[in-house]
N, CA, C and O atoms as a Tinker XYZ file with bonds, in Angstrom:
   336  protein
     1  N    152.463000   76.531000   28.681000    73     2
     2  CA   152.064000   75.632000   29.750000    64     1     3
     3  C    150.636000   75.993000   30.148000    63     2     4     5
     4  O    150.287000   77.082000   30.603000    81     3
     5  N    149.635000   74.638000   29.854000    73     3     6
     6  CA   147.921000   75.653000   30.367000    64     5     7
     7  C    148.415000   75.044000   31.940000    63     6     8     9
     8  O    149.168000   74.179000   32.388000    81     7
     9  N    147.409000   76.164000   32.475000    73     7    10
    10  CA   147.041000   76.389000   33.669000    64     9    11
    11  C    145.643000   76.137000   34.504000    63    10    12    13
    12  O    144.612000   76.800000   34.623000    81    11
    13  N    146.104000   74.817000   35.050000    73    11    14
    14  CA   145.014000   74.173000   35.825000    64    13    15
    15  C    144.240000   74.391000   36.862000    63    14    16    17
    16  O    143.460000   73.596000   37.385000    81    15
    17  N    144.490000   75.599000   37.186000    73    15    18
    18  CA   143.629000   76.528000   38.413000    64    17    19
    19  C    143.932000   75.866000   39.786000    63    18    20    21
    20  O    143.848000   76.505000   40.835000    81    19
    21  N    144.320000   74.438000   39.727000    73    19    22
    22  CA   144.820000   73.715000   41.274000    64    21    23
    23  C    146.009000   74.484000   42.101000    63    22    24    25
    24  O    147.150000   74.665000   41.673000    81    23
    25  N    145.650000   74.779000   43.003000    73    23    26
    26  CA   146.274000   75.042000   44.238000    64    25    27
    27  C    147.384000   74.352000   44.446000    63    26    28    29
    28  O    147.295000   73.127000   44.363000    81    27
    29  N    148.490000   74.870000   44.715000    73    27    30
    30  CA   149.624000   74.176000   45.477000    64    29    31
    31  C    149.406000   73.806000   46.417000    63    30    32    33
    32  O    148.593000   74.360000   47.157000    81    31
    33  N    150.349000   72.241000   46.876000    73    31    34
    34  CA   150.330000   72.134000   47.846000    64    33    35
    35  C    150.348000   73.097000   49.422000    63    34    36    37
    36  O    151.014000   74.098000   49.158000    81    35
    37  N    149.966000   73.159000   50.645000    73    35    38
    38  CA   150.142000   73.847000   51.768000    64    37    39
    39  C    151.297000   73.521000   52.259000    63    38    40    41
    40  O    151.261000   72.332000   52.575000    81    39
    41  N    152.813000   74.233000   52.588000    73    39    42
    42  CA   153.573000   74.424000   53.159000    64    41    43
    43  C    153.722000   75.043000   54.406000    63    42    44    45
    44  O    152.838000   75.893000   54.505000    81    43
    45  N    154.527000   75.007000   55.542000    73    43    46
    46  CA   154.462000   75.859000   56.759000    64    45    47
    47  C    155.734000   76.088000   56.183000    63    46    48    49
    48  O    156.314000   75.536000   55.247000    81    47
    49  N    156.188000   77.440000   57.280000    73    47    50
    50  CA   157.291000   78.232000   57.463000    64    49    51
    51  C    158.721000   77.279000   58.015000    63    50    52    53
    52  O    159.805000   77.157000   57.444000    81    51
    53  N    158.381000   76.842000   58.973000    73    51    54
    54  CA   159.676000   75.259000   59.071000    64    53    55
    55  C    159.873000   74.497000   57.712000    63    54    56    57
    56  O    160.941000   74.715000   57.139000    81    55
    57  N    159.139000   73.781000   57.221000    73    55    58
    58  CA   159.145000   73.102000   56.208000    64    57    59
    59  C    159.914000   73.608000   55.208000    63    58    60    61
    60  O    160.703000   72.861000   54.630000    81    59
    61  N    159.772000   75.260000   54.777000    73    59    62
    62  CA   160.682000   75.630000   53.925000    64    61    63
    63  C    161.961000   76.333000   54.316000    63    62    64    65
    64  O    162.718000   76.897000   53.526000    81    63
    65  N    162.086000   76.255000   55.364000    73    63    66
    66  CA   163.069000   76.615000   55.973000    64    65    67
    67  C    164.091000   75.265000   56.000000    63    66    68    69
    68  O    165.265000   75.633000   56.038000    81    67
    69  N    163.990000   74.294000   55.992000    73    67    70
    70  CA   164.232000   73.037000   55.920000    64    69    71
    71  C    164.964000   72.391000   54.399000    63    70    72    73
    72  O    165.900000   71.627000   54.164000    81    71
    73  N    163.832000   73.268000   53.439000    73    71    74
    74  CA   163.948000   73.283000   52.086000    64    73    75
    75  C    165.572000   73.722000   51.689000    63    74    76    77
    76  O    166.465000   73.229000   51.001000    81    75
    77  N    165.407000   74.925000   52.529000    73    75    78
    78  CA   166.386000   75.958000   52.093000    64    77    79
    79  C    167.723000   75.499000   52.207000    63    78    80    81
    80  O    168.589000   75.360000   51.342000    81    79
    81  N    167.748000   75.125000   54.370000    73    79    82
    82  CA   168.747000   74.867000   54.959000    64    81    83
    83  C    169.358000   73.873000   54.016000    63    82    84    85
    84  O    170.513000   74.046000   53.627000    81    83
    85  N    168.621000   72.807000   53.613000    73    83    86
    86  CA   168.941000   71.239000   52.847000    64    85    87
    87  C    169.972000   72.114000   51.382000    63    86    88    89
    88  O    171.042000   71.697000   50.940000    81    87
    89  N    169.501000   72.900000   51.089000    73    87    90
    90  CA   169.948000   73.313000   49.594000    64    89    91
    91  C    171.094000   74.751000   49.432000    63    90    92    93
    92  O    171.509000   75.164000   48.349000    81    91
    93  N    171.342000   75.168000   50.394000    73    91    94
    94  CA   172.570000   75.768000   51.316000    64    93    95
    95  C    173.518000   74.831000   51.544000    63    94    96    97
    96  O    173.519000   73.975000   52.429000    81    95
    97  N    174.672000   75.118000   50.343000    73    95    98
    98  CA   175.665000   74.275000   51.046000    64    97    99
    99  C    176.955000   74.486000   51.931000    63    98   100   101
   100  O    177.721000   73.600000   52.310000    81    99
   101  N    177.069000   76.265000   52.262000    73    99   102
   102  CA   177.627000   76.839000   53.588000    64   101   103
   103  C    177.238000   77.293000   54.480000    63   102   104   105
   104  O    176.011000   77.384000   54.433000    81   103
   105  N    177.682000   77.677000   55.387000    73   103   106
   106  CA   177.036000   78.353000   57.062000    64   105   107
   107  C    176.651000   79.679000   56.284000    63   106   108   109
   108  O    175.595000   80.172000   56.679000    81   107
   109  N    177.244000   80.308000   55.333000    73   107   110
   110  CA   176.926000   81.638000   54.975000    64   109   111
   111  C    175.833000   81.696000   54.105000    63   110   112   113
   112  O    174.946000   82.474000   54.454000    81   111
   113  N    175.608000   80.877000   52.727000    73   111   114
   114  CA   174.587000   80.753000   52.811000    64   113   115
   115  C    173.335000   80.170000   53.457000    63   114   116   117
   116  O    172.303000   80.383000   52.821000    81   115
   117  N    173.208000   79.454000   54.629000    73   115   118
   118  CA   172.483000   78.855000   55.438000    64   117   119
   119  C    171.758000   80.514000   56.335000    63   118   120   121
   120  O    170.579000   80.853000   56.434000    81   119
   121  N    172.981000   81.208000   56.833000    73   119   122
   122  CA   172.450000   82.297000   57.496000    64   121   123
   123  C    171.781000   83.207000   56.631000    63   122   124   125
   124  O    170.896000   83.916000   57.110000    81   123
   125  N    172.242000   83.336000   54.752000    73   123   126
   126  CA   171.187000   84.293000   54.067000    64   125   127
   127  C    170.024000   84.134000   53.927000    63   126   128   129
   128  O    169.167000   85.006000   54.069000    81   127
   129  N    169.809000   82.729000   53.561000    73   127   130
   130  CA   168.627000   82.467000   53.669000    64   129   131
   131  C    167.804000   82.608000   54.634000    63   130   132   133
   132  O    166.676000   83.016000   54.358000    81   131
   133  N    168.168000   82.295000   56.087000    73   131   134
   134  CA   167.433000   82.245000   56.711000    64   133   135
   135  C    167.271000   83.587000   57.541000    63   134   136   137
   136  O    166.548000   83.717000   58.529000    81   135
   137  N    168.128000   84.633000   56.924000    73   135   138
   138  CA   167.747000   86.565000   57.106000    64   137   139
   139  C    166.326000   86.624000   56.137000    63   138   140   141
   140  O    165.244000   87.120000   56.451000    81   139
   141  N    166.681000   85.989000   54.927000    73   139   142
   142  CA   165.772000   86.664000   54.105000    64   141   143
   143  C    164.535000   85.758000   54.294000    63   142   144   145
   144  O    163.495000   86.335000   53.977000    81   143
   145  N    164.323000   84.087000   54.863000    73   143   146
   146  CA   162.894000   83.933000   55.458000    64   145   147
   147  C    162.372000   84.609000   55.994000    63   146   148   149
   148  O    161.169000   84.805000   55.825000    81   147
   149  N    163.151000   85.265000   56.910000    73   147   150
   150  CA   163.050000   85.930000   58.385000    64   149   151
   151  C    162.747000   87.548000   58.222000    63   150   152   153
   152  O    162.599000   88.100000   59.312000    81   151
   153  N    162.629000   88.399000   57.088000    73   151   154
   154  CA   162.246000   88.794000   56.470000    64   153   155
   155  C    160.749000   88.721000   55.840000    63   154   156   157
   156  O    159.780000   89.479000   55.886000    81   155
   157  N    160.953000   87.706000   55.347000    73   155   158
   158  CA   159.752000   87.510000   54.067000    64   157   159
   159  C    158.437000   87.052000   54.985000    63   158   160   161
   160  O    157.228000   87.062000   54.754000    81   159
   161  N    159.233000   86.650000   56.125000    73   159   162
   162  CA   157.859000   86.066000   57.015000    64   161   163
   163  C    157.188000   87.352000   57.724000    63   162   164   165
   164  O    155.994000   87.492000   57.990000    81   163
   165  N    158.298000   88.303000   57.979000    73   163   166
   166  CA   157.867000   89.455000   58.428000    64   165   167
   167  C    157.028000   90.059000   57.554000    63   166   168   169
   168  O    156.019000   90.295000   58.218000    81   167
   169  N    156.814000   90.551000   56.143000    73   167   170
   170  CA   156.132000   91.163000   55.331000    64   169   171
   171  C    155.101000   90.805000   55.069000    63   170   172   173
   172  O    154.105000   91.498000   54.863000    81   171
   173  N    155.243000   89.195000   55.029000    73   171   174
   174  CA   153.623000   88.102000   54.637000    64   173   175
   175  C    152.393000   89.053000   54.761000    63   174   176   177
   176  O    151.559000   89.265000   53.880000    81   175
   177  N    152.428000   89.515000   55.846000    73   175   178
   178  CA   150.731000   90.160000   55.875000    64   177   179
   179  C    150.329000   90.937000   55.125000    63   178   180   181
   180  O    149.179000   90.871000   54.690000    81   179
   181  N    151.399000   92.116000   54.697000    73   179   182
   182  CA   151.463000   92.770000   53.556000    64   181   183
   183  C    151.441000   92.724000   51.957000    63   182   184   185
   184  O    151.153000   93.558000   51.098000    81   183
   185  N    151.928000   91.207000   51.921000    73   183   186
   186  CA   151.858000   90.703000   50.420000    64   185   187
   187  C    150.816000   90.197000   50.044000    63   186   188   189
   188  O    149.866000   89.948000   50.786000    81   187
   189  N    150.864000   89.975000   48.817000    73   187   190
   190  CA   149.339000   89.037000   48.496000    64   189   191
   191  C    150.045000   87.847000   48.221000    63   190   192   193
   192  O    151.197000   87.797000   47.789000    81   191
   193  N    149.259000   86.819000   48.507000    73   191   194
   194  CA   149.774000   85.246000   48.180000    64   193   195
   195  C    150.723000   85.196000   46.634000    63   194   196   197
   196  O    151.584000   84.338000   46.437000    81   195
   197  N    150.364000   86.299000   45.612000    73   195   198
   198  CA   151.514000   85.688000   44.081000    64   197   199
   199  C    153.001000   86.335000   44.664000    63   198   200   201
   200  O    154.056000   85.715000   44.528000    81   199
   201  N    152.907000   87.816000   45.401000    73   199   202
   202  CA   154.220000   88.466000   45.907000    64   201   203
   203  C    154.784000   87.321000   47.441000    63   202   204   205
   204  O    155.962000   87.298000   47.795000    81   203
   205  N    154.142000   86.831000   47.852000    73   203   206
   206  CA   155.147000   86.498000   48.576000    64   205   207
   207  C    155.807000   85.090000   48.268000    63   206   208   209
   208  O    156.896000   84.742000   48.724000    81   207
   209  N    154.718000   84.052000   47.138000    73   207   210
   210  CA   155.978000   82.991000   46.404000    64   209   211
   211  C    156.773000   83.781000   45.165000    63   210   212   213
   212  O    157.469000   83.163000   44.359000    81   211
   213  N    156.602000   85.053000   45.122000    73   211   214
   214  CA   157.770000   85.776000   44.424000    64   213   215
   215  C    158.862000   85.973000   45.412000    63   214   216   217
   216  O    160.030000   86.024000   45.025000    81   215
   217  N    158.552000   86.085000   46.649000    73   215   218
   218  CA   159.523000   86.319000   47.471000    64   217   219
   219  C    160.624000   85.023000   47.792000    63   218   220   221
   220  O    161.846000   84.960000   47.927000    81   219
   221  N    159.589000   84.115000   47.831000    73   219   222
   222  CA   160.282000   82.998000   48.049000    64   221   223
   223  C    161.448000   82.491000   47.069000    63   222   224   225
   224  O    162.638000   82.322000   47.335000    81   223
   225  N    160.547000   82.236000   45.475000    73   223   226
   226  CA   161.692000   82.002000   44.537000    64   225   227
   227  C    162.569000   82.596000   44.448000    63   226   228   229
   228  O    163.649000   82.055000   44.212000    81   227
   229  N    162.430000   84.249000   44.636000    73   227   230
   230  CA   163.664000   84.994000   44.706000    64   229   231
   231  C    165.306000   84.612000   45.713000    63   230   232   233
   232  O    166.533000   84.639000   45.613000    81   231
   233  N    164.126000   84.258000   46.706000    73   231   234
   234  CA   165.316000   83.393000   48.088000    64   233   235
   235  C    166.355000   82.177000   47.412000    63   234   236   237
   236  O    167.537000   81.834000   47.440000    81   235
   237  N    164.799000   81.710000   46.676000    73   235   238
   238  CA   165.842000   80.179000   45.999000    64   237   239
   239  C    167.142000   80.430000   45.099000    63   238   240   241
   240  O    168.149000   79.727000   45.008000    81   239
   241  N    166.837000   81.610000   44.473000    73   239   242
   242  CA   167.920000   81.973000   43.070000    64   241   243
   243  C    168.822000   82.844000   43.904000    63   242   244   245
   244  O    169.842000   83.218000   43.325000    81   243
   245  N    168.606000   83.355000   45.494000    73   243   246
   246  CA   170.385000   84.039000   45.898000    64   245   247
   247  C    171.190000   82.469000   45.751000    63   246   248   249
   248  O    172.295000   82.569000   45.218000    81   247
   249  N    170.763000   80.968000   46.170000    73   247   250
   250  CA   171.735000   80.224000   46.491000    64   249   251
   251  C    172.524000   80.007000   44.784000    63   250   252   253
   252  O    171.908000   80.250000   43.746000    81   251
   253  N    173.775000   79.577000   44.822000    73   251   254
   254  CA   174.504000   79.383000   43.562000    64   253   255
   255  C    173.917000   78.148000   43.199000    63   254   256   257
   256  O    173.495000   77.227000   43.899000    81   255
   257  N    173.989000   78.351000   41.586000    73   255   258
   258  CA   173.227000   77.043000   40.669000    64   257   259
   259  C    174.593000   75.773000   41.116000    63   258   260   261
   260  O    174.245000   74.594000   41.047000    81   259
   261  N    175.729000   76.004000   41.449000    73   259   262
   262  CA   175.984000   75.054000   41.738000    64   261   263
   263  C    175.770000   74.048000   42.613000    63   262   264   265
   264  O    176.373000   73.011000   42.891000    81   263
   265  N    174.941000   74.491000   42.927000    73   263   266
   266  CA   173.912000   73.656000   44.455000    64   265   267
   267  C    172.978000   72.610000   43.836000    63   266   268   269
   268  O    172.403000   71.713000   44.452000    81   267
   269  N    172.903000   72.923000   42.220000    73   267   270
   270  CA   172.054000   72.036000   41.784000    64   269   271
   271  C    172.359000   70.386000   41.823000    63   270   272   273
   272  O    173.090000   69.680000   41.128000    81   271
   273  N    171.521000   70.110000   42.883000    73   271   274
   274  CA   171.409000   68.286000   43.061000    64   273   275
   275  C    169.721000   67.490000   43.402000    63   274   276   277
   276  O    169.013000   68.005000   44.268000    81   275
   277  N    169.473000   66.862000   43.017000    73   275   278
   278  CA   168.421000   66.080000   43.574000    64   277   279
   279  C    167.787000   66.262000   44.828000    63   278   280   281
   280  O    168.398000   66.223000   45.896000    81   279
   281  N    166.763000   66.429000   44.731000    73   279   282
   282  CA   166.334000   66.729000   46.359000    64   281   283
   283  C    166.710000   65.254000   46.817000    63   282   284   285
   284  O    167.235000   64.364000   46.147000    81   283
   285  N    166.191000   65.235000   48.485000    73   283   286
   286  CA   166.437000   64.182000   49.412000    64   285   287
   287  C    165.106000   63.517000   49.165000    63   286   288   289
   288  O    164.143000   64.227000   48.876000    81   287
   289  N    164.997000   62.399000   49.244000    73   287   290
   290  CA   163.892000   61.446000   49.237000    64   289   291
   291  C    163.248000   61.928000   50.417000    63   290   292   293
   292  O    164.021000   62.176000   51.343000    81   291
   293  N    161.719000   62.174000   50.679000    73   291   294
   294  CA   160.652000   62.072000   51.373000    64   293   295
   295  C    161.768000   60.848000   52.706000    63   294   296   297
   296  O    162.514000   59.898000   52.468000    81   295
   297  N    161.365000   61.494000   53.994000    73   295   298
   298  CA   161.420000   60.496000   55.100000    64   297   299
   299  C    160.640000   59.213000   55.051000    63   298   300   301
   300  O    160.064000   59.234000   53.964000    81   299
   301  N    160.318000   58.039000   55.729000    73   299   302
   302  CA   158.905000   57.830000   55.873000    64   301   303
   303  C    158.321000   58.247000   56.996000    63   302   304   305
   304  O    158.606000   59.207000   57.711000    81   303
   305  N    157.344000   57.317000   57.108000    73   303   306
   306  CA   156.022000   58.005000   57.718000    64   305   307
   307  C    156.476000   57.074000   59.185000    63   306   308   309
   308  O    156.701000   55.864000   59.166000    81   307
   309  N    156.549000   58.031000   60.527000    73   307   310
   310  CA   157.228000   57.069000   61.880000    64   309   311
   311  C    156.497000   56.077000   62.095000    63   310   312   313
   312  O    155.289000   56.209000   61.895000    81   311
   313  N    156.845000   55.238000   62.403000    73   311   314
   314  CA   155.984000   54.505000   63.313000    64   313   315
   315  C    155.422000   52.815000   61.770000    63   314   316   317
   316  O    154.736000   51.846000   62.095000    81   315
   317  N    156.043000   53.058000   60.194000    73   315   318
   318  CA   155.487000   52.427000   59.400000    64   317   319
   319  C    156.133000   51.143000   59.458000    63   318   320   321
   320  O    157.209000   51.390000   60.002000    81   319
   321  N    156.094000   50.043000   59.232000    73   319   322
   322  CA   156.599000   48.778000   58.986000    64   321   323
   323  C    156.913000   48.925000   58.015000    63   322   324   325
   324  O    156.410000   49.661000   57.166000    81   323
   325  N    158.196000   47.967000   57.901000    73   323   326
   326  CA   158.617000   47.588000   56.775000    64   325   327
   327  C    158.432000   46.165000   56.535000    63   326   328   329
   328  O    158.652000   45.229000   57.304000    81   327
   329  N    157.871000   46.152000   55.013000    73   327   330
   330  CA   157.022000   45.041000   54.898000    64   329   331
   331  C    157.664000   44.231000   53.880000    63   330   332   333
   332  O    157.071000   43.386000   53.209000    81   331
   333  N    159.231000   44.595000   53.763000    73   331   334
   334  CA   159.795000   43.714000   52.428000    64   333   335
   335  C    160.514000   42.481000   53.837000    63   334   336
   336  O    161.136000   41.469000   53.513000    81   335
């Protein structure tokens, strides 16, 4: 895979917390995840930007692959008309 030097998108700390909650499909995993954000947000200052989306993916692979489904469609945008 070459490597295009572009930047990922900017995420906040809600947003992937959101990610997570959505892709947690018990209270138990809902609460691991959100120990080990709660965690990972704590260390941030300490990591360098490649260790802490190591931290992150790591978060993604405690949930079971049976979780594997489609993300949720994008909301829209408030306030947009619908123009059909």
């Amino acid at each position: 895979m070459p490597h295009s030097g572009s930047h990922l998108p900017s995420i906040t700390w809600g947003e992937l917390e959101a990610i997570f909650e959505d892709l947690a499909t018990t209270t138990e995993e809902q609460e691991a995840a959100q120990k080990l954000l709660d965690l990972t947000r704590i260390l941030q200052p300490y990591l360098s930007p490649l260790d802490l989306m190591r931290e992150i993916l790591c978060i993604a692979l405690v949930l079971p692959s049976g979780n594997d489904r489609p993300p949720r469609p994008p909301a829209p945008p408030s306030g947009s008309a619908n123009w059909r």
